PDB file of C-alpha atoms in Angstrom:
ATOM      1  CA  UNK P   1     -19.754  33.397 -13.415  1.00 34.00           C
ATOM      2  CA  UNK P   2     -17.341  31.150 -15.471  1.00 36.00           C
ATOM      3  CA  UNK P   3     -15.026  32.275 -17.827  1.00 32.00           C
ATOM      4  CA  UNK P   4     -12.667  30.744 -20.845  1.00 34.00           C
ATOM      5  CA  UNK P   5      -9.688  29.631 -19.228  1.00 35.00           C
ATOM      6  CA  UNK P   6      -7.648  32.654 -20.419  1.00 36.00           C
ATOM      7  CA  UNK P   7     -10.121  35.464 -19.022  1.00 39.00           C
ATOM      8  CA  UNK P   8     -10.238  33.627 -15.647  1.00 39.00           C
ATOM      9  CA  UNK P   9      -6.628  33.668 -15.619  1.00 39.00           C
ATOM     10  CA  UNK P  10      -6.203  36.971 -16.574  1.00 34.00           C
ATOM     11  CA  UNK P  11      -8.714  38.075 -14.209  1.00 37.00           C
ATOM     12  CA  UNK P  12      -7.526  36.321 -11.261  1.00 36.00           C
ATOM     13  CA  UNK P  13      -3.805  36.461 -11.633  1.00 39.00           C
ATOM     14  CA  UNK P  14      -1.118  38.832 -12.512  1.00 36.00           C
ATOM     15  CA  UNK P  15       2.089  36.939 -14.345  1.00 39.00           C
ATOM     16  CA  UNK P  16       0.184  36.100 -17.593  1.00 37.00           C
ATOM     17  CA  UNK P  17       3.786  35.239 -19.210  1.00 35.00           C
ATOM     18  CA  UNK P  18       3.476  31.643 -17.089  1.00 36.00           C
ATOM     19  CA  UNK P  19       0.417  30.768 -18.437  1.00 37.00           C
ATOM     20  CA  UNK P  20       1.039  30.988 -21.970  1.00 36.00           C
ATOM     21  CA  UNK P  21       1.816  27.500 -21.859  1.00 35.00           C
ATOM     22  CA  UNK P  22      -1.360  26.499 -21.120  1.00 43.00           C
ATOM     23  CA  UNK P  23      -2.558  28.816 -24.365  1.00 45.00           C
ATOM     24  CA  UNK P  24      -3.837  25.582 -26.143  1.00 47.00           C
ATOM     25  CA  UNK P  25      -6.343  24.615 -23.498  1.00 48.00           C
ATOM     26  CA  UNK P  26      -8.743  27.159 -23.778  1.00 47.00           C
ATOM     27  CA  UNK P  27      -9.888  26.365 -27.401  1.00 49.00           C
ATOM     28  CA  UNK P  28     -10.267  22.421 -25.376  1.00 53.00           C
ATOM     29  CA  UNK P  29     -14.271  22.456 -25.066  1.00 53.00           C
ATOM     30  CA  UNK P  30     -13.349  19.377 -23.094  1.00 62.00           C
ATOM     31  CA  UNK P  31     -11.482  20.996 -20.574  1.00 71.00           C
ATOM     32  CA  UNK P  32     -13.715  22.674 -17.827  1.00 82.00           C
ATOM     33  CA  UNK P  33     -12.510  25.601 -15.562  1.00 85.00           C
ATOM     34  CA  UNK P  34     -13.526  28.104 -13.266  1.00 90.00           C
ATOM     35  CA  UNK P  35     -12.025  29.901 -10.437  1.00 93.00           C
ATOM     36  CA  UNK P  36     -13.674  30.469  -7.274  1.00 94.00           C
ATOM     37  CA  UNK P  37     -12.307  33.209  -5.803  1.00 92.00           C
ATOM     38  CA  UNK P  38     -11.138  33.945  -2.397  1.00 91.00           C
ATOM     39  CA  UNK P  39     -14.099  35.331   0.420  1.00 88.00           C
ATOM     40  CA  UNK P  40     -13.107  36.148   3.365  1.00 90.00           C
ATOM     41  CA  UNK P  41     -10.274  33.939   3.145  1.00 91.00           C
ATOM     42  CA  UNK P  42      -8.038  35.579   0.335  1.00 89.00           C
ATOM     43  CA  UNK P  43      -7.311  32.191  -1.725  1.00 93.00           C
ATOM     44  CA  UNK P  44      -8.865  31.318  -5.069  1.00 94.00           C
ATOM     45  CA  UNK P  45     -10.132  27.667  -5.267  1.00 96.00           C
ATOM     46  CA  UNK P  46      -9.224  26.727  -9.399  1.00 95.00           C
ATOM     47  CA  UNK P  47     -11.805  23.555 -10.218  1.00 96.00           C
ATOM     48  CA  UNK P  48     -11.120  21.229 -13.241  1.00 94.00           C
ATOM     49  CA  UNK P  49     -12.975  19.040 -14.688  1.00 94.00           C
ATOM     50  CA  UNK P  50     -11.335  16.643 -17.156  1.00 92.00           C
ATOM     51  CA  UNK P  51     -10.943  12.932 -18.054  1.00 91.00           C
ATOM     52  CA  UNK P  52      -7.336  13.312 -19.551  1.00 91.00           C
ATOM     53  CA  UNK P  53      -4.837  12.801 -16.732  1.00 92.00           C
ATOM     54  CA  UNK P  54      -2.073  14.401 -18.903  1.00 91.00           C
ATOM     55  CA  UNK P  55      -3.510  17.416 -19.790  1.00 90.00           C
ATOM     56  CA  UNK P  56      -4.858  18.214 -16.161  1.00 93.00           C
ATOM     57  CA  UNK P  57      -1.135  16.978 -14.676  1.00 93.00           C
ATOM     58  CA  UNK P  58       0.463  19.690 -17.091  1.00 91.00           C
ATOM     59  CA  UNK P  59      -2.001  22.114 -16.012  1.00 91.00           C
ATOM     60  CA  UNK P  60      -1.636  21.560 -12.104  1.00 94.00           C
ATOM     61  CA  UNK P  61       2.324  21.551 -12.194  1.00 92.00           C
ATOM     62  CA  UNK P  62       2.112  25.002 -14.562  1.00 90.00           C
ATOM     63  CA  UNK P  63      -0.511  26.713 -11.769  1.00 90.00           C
ATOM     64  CA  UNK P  64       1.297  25.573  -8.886  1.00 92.00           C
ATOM     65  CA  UNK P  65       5.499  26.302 -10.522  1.00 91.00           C
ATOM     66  CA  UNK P  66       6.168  23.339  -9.977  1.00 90.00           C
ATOM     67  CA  UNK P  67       9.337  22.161 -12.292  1.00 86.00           C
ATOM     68  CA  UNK P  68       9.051  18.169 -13.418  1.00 83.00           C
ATOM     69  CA  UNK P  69      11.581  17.182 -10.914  1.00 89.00           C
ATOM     70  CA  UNK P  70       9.020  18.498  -8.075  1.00 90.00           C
ATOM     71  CA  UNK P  71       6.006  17.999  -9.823  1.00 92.00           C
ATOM     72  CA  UNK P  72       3.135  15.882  -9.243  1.00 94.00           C
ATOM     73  CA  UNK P  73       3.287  12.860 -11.658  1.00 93.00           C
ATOM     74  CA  UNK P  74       0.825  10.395 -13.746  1.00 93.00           C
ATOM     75  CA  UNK P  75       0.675   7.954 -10.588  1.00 94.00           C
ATOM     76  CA  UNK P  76      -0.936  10.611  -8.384  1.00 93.00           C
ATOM     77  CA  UNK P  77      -4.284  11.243 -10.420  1.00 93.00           C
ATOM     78  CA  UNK P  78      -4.619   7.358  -9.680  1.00 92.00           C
ATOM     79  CA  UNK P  79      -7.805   8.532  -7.520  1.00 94.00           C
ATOM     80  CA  UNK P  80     -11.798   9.325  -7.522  1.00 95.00           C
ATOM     81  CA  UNK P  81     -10.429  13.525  -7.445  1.00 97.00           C
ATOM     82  CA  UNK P  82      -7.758  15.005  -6.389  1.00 97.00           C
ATOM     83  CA  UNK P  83      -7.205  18.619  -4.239  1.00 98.00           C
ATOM     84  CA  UNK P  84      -3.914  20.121  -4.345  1.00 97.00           C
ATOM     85  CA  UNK P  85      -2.264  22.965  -2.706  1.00 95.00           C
ATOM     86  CA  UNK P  86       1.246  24.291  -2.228  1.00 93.00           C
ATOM     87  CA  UNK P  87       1.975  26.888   0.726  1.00 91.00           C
ATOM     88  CA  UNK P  88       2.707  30.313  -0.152  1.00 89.00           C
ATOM     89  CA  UNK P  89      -0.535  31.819  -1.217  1.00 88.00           C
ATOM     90  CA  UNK P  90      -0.868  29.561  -4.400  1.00 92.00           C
ATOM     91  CA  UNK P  91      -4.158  28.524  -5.267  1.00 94.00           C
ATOM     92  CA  UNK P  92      -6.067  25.943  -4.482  1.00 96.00           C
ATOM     93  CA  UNK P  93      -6.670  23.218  -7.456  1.00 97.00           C
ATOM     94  CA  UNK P  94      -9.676  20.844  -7.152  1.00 97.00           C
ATOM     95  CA  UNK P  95      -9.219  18.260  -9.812  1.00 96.00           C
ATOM     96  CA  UNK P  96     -12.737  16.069 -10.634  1.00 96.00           C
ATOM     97  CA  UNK P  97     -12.407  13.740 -13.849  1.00 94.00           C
ATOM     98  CA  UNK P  98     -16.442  14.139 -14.307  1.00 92.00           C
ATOM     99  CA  UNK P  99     -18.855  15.818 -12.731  1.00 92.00           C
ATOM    100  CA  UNK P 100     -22.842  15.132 -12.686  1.00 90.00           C
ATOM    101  CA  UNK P 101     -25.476  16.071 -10.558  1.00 91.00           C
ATOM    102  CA  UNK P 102     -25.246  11.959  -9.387  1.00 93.00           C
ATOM    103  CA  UNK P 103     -25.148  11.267  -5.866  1.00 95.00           C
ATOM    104  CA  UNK P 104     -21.836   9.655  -6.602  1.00 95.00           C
ATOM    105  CA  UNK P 105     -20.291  12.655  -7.823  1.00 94.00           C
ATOM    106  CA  UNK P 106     -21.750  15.155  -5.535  1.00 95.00           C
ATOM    107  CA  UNK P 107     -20.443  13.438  -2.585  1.00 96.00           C
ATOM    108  CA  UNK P 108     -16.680  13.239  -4.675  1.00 97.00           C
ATOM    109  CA  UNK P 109     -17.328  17.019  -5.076  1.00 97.00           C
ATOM    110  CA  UNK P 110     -18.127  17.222  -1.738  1.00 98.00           C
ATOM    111  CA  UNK P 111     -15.531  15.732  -0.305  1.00 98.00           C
ATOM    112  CA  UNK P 112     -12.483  17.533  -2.304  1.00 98.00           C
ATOM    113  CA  UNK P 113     -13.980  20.674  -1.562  1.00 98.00           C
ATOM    114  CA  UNK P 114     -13.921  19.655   2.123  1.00 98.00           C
ATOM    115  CA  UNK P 115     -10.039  19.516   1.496  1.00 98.00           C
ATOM    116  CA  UNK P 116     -10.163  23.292  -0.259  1.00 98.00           C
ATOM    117  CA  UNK P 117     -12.042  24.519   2.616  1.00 97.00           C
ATOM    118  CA  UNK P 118      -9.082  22.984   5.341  1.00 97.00           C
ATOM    119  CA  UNK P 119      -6.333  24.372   3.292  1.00 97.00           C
ATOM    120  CA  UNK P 120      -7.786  27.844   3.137  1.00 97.00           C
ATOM    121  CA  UNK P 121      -8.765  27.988   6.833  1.00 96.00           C
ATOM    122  CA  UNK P 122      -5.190  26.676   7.995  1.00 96.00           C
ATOM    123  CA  UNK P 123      -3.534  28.992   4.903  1.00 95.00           C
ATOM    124  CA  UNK P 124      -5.242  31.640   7.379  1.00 95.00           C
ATOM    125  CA  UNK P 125      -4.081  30.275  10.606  1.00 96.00           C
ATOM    126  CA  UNK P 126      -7.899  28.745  11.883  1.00 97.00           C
ATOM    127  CA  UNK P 127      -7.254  25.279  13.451  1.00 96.00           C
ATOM    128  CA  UNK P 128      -9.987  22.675  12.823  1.00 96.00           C
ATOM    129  CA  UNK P 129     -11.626  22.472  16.518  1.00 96.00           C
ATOM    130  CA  UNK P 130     -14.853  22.890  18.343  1.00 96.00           C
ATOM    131  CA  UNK P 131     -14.635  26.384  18.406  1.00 97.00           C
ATOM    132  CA  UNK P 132     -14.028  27.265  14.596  1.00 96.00           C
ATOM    133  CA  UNK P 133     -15.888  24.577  13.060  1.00 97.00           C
ATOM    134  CA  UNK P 134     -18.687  27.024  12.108  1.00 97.00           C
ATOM    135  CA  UNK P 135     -16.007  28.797  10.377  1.00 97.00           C
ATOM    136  CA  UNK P 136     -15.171  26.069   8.059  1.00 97.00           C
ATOM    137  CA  UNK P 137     -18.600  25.182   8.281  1.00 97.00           C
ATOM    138  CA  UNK P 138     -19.646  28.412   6.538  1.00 97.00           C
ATOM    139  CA  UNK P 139     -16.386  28.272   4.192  1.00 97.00           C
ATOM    140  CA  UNK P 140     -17.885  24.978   3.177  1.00 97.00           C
ATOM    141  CA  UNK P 141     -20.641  26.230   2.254  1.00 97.00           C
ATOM    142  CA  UNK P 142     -19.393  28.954   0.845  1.00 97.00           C
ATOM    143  CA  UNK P 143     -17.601  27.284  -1.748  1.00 97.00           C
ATOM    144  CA  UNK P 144     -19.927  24.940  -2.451  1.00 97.00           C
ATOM    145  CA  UNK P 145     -22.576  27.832  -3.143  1.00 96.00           C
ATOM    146  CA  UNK P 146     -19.887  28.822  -5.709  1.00 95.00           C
ATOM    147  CA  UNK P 147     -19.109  25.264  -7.500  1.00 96.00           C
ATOM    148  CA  UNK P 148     -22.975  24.143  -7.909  1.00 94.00           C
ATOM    149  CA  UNK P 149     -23.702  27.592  -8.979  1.00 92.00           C
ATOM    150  CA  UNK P 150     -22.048  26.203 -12.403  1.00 89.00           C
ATOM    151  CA  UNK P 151     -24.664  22.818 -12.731  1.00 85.00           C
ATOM    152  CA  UNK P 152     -27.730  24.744 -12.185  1.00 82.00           C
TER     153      UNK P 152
END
């Protein structure tokens, strides 16, 4: 299910006064968002989709509280996607400029929500070895069951 960026917010989250800031982006038909939220593994995954680097910077420093002095900055979108994550049960943002079904972008998609799935599972305490990699294997999949839900 996908929802205008204010519902998701307000569905997922409980200190609505932060996000007012954000207000402008959900009349944005340019700006794509949905929240996958947390499984087993109680952390929401927040996906974006957008070509304008400014607009998804302000967004991931407003989700994550992070003030401009500790902030991510212009410099770091310099890349294919990004996946961010700050400890203390924020959530996960995966950042993708475009998406298609293209094997190009699929395997960028792929890959960033690799990085979601290794946050969550060390958020939760589950080392990456022989013994748990179902578990991220099936988190993996999980989540990407979720995010190509949205491109069917």
């Amino acid at each position: 299910e996908s929802y205008s960026f204010n519902e998701s917010v307000h569905k997922c989250y409980s200190d609505q006064e932060h996000w007012i800031i954000e207000d402008s982006l959900c009349k944005d038909t340019t700006f794509t968002h949905f929240v996958i939220t947390g499984g087993t593994f109680d952390l929401d995954v927040i996906i974006i989709i957008n070509s304008n680097v400014e607009k998804s910077l302000n967004y991931v420093n407003s989700m994550l509280f992070l003030t401009p002095e500790e902030g991510y900055s212009i410099e770091d979108f310099d890349a294919r996607a990004l996946t961010f994550y700050r400890e203390g049960g924020y959530p996960i943002i995966v950042w993708l400029p475009r998406m298609s079904l293209s094997a190009e972008d699929v395997s960028i998609a792929n890959h960033e929500l690799f990085h979601a799935t290794y946050r969550i599972l060390d958020w939760a305490g589950v080392p990456l070895t022989p013994e748990t990699d179902e578990v991220f294997a099936y988190e993996l999949q999980r989540l990407s069951k979720q995010f190509y839900k949205h491109f069917e």
